[in-house]
Short mmCIF file of C-alpha atoms in Angstrom, two decimals:
data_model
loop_
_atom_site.label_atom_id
_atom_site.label_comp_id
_atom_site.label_asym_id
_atom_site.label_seq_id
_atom_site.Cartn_x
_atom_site.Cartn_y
_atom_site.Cartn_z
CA UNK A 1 22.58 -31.11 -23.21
CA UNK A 2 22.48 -31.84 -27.08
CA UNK A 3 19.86 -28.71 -27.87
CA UNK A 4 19.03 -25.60 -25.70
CA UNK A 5 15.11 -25.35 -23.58
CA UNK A 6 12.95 -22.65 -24.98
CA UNK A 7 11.96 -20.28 -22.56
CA UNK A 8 9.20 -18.22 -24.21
CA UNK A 9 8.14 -14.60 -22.48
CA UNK A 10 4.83 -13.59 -22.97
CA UNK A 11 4.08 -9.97 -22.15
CA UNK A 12 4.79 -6.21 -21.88
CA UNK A 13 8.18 -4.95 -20.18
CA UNK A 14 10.23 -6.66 -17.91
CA UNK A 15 13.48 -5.47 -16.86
CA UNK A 16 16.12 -5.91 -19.25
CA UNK A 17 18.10 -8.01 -16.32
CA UNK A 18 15.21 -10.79 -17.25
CA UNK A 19 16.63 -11.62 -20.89
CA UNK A 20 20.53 -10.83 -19.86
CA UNK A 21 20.17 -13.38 -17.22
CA UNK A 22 18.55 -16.08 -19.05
CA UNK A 23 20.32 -15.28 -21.95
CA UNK A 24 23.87 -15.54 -20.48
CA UNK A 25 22.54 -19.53 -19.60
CA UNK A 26 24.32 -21.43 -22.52
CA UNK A 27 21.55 -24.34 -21.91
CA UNK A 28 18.61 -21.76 -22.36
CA UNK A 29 17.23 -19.86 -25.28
CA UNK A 30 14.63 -16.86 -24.91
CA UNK A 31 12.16 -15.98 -27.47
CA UNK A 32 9.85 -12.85 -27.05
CA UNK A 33 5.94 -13.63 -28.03
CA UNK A 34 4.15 -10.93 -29.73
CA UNK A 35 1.27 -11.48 -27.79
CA UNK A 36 -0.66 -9.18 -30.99
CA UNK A 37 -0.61 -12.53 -32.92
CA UNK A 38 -3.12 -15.19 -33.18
CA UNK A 39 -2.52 -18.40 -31.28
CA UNK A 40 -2.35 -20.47 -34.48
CA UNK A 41 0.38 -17.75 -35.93
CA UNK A 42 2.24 -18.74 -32.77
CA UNK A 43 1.20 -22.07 -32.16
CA UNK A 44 5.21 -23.73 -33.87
CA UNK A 45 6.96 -21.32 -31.27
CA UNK A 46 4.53 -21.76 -28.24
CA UNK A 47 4.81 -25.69 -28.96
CA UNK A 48 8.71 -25.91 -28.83
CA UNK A 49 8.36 -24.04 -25.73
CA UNK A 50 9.80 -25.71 -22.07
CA UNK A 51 8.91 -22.74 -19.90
CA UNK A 52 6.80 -20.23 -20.74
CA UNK A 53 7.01 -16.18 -19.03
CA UNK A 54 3.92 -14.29 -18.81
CA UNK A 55 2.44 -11.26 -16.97
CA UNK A 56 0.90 -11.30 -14.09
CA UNK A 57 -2.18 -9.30 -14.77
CA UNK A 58 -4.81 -11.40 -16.43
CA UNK A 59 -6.03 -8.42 -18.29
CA UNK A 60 -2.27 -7.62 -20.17
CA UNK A 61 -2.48 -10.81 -21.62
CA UNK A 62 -5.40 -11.22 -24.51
CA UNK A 63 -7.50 -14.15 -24.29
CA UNK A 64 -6.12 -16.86 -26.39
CA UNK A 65 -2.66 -16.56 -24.91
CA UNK A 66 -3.74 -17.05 -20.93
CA UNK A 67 -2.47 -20.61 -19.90
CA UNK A 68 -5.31 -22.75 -19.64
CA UNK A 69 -6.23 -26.08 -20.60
CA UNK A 70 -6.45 -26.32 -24.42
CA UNK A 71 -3.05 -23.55 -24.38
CA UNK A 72 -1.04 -26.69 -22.04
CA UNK A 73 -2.89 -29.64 -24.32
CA UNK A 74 -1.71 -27.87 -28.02
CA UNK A 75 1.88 -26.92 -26.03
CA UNK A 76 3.09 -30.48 -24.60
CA UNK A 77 6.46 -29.74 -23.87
CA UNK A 78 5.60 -27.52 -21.11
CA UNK A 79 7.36 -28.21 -17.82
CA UNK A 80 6.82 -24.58 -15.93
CA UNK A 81 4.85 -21.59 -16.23
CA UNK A 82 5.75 -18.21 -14.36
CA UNK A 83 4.07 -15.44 -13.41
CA UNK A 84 5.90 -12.37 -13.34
CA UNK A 85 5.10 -11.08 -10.26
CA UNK A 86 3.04 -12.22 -7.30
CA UNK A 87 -0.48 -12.49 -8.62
CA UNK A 88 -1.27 -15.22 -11.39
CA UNK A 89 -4.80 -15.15 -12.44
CA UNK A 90 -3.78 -15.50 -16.10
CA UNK A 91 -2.75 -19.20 -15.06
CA UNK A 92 -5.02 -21.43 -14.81
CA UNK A 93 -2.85 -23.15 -11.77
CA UNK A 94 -5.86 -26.52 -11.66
CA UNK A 95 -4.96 -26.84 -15.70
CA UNK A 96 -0.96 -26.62 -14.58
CA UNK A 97 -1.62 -29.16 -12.17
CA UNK A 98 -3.42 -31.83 -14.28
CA UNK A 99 -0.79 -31.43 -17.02
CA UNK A 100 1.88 -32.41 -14.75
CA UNK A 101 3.23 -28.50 -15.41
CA UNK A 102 4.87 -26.55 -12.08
CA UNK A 103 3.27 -23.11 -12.03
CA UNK A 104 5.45 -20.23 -9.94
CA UNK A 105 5.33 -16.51 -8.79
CA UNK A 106 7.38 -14.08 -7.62
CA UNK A 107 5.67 -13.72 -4.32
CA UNK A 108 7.37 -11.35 -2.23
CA UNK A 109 9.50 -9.41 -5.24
CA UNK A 110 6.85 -6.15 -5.00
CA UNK A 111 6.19 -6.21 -1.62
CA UNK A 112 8.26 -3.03 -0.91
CA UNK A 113 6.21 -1.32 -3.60
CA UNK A 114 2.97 -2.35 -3.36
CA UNK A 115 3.07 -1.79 1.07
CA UNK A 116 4.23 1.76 0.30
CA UNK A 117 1.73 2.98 -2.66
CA UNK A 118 -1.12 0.90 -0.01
CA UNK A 119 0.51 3.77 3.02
CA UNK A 120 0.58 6.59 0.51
CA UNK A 121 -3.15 5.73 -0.19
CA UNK A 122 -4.19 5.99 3.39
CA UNK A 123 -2.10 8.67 3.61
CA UNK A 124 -2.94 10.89 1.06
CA UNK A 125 -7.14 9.96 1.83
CA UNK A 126 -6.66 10.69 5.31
CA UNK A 127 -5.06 13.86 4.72
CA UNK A 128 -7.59 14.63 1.97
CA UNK A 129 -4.35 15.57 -0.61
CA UNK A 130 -6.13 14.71 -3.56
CA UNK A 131 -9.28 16.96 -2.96
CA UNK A 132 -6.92 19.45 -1.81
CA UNK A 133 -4.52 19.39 -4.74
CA UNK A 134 -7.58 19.68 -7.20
CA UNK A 135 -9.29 22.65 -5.02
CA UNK A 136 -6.03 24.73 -5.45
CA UNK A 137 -6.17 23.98 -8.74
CA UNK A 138 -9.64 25.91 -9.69
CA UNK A 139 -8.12 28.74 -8.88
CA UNK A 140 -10.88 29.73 -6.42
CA UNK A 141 -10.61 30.80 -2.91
CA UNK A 142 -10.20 27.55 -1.13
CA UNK A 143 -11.31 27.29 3.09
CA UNK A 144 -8.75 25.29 4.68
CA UNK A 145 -10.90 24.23 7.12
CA UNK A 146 -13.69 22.76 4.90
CA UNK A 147 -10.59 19.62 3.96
CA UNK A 148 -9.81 19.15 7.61
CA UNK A 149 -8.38 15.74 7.87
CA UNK A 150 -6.96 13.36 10.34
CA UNK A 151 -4.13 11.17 11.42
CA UNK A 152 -3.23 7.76 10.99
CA UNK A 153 -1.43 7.51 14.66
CA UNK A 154 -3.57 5.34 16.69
CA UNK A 155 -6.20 3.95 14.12
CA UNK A 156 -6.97 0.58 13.38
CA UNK A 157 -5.71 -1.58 10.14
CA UNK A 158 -7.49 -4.32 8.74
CA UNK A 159 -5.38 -6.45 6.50
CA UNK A 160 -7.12 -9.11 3.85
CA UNK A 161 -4.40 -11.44 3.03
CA UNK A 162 -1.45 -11.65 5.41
CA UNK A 163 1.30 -12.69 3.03
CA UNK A 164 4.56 -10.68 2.11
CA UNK A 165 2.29 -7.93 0.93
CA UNK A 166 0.22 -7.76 4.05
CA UNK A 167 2.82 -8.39 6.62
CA UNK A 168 4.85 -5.47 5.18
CA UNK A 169 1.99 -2.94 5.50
CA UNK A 170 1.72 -4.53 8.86
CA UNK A 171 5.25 -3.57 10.15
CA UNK A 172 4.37 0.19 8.31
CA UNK A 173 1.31 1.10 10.11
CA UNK A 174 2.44 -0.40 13.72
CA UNK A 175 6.07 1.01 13.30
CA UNK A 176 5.35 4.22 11.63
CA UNK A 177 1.60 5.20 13.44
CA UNK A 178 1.49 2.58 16.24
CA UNK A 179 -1.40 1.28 14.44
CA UNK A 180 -3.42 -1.31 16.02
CA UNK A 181 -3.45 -4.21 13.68
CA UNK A 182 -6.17 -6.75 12.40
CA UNK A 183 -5.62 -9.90 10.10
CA UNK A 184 -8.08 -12.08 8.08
CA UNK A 185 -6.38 -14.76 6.02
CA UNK A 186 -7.40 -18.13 6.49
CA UNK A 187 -4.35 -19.78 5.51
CA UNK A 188 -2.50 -18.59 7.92
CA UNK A 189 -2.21 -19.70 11.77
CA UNK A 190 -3.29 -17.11 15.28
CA UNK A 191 0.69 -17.71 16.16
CA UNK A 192 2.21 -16.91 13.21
CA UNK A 193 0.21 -13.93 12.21
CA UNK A 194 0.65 -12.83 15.86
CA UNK A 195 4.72 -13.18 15.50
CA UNK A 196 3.75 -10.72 12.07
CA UNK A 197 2.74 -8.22 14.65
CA UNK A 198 -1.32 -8.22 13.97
CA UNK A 199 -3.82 -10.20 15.74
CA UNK A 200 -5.99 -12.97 13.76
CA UNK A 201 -10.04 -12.56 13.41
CA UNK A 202 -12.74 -13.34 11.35
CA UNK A 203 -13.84 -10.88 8.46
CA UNK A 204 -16.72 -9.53 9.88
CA UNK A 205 -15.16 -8.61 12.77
CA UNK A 206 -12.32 -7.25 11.26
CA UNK A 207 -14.91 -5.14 9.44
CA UNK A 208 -16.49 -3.73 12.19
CA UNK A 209 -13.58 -2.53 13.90
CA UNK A 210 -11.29 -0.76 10.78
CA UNK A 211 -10.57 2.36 9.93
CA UNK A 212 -8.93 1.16 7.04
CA UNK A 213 -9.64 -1.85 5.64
CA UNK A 214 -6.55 -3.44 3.01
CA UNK A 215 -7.04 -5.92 0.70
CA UNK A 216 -3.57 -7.96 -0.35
CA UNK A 217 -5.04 -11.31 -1.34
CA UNK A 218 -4.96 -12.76 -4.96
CA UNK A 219 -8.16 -13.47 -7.34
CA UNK A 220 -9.30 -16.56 -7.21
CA UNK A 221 -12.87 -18.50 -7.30
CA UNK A 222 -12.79 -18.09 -3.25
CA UNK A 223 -11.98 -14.24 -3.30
CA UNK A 224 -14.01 -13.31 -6.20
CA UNK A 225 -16.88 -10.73 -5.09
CA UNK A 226 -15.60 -11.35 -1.30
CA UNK A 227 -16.21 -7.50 -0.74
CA UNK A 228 -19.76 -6.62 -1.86
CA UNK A 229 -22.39 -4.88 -0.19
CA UNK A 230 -22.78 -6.50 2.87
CA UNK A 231 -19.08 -6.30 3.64
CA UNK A 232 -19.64 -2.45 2.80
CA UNK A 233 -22.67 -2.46 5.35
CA UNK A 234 -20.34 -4.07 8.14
CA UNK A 235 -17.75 -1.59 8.02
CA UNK A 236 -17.35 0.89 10.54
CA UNK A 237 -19.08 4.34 9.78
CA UNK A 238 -16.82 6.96 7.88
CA UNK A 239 -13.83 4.04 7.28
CA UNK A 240 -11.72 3.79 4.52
CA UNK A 241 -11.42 0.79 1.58
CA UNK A 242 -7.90 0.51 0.09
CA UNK A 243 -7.33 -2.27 -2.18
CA UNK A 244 -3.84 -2.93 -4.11
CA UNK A 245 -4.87 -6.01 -4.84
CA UNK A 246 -6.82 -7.59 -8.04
CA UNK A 247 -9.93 -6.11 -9.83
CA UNK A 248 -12.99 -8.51 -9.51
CA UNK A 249 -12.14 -8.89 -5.45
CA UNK A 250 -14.42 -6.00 -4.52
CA UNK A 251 -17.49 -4.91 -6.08
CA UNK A 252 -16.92 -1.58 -7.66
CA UNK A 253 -20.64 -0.56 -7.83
CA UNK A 254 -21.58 -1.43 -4.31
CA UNK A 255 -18.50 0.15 -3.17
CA UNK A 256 -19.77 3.30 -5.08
CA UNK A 257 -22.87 3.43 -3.43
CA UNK A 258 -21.07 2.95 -0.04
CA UNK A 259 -19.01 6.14 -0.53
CA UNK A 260 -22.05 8.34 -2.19
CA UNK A 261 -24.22 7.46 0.60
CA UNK A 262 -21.43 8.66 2.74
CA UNK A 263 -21.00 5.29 5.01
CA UNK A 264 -17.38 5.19 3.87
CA UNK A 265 -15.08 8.07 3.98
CA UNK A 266 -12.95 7.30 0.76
CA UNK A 267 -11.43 4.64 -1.49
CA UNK A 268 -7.77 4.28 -2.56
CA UNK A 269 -8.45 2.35 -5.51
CA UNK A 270 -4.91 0.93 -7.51
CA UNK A 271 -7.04 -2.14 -9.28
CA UNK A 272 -9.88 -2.55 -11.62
CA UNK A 273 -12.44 -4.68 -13.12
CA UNK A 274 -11.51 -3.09 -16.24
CA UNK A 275 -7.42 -2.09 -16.83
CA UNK A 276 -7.41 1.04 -16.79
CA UNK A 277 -11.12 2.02 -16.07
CA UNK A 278 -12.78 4.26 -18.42
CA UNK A 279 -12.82 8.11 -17.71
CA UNK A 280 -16.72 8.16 -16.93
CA UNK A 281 -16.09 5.65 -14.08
CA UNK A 282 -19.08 6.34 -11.60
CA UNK A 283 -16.14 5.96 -8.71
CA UNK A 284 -13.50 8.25 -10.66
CA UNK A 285 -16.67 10.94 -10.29
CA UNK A 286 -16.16 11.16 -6.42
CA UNK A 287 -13.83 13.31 -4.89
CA UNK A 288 -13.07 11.52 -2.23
CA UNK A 289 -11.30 8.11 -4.50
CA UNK A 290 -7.40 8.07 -4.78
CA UNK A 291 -7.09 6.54 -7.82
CA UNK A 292 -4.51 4.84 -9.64
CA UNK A 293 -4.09 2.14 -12.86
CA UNK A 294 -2.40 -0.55 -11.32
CA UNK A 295 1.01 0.94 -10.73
CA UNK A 296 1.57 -0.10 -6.85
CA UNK A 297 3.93 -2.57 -7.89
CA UNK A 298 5.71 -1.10 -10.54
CA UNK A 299 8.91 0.54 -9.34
CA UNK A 300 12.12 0.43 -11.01
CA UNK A 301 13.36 -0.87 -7.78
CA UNK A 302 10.69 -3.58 -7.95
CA UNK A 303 10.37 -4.72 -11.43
CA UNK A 304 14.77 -5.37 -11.14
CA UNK A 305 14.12 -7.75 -8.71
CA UNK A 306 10.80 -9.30 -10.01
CA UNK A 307 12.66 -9.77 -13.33
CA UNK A 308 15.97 -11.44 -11.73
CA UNK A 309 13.75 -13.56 -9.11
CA UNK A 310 11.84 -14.79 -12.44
CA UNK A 311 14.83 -15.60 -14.02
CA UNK A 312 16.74 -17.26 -11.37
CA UNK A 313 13.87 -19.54 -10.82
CA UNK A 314 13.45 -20.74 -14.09
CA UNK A 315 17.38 -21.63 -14.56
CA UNK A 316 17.27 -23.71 -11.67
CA UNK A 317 13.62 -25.53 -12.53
CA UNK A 318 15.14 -26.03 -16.00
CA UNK A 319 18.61 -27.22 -14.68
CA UNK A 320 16.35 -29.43 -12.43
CA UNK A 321 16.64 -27.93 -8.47
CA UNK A 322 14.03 -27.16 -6.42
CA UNK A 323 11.41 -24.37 -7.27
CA UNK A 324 11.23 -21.85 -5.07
CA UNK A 325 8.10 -20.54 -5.24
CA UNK A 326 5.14 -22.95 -6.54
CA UNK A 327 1.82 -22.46 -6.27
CA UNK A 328 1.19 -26.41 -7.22
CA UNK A 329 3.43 -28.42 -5.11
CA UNK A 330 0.99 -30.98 -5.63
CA UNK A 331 2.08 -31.67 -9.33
CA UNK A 332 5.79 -32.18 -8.60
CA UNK A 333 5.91 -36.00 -8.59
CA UNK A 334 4.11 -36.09 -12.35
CA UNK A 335 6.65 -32.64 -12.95
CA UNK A 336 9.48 -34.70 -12.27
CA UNK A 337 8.11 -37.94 -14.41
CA UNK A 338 7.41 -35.28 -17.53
CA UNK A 339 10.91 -33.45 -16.90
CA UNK A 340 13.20 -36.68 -17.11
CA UNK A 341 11.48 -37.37 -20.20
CA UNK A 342 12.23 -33.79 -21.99
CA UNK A 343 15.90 -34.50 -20.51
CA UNK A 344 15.99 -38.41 -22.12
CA UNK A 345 14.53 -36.93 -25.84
CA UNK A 346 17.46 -34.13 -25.91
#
């Protein structure tokens, strides 16, 4: 190759194995985005760009830097965007596709993570550590009996989403507590969820019959609002909501009203509508909400292997092999078309 691709990385922290890797590529170059800067500040680096890096979390990246339309049309030398880890609702993935552009994740990367802050959520809501911790706190005498608990052993799991995430907190509840458990994800079939361990249903039934209900499914225009207060109503008396997920999924209000009322038991809460909520949060008020500012996924363990999984992907798309992980196969053939073109001007 006569000049090196531009892979521009726009975000927060990412392991430092994400720039050594690409770096050490004699056919790449990485430039960091300061993501404080307006668009049109930006716009000369963003343009020269072949890949382009960014956060997962729609809500760590400010507006006018979210890949969209009128980002891909000013940026035409675009072949592939990547999301940092496994969600990627600040990429517009229908814009991606109509600009011939391969968008990718790193499904899979956080799983570890995100399944064991979901089980230290049930956990720690079933066992009632978080009131308990704060009661010893005061200072006043505290009756043990008035935070009785209970176990997982036994109970039922209903997962939302039966991907990497899902499936791992699968294998978790039915190996650890010989859980019983339910699956609703409708892109995936009876037989393969069953060979996962959990049985397939519908989500009102999976409702009904939860303890705990999960949520590991991304934010989209499908999922938005899927939990409101119906879903709230269906669930079984006294359950629990846990969602690791995406803000904007679940509707934080009803969900309030759910646990004040005292239909619900508790919440383990790890994502927001706002990043991070504010203090006076009507849910941050109850006692009985595990809260937590969307850390399940970020491990050192898990944020190594996100970052190396992101680069690794991007040297081969570049270098013109398969990518692993697309969430647009359907925009390979015009990909392919737009890629030998980059390679023919270079």
């Amino acid at each position: 190759m006569s000049a090196r691709m531009q892979v521009s990385y726009i975000g927060g922290y990412i392991d430092p194995g994400f720039d050594r890797t690409i770096e050490a590529c004699p056919d790449l170059s990485l430039v960091r985005i300061d993501k404080s800067q307006s668009f049109a500040a930006l716009h000369s680096t963003l343009a020269a760009s072949h890949a382009i890096q960014i956060d997962s979390a729609r809500l760590d990246i400010p507006e006018h830097l979210r890949i969209g339309r009128e980002f891909l049309t000013q940026c035409p030398q675009i072949l592939v965007v990547s999301a940092s880890g496994a969600g990627f609702d600040a990429i517009d993935v229908s814009a991606c596709t109509d600009a011939g552009v391969i968008a990718v994740n790193q499904t899979g990367g956080n799983r570890e993570a995100v399944a064991e802050h979901t089980l230290g959520m049930m956990l720690s809501l079933t066992k009632r550590i978080g009131e308990t911790d704060k009661a010893l706190r005061t200072g006043d005498p505290v009756d043990r009996i008035a935070f009785m608990g209970d176990d997982l052993y036994g109970k039922t799991v209903g997962i939302v989403g039966f991907g990497n995430t899902g499936t791992r907190v699968a294998e978790l509840c039915a190996g650890l507590f010989a859980m019983t458990v339910l699956a609703y994800d409708p892109y995936v079939g009876a037989n393969a969820i069953t060979a996962r361990g959990a049985r397939k249903v519908e989500l009102d039934e999976l409702l009904r019959a939860s303890d705990f209900v999960s949520l590991h499914c991304p934010l989209t225009a499908e999922t938005t609002r899927m939990i409101g207060q119906r879903e709230y109503a269906a669930m079984k008396p006294r359950a629990f909501f846990v969602t690791a997920a995406r803000g904007g999924i679940h509707d934080e209000a009803a969900l309030y009203e759910a646990l004040k009322s005292g239909h619900l038991a508790g919440a383990g809460l790890d994502v927001w509508e706002q990043e991070p909520p504010p203090a006076d949060h009507p849910l941050l008020t109850l006692p009985n909400v595990i809260a937590s500012p969307h850390t399940a996924g970020v491990t050192h363990a898990a944020r190594r292997r996100l970052a190396l999984m992101a680069a690794e992907q991007l040297i081969d798309i570049l270098r013109g092999g398969q990518p692993q992980r697309m969430l647009n196969p359907e925009a390979l053939p015009r990909f392919r078309e737009r890629f030998d073109k980059v390679l023919a001007q270079r």
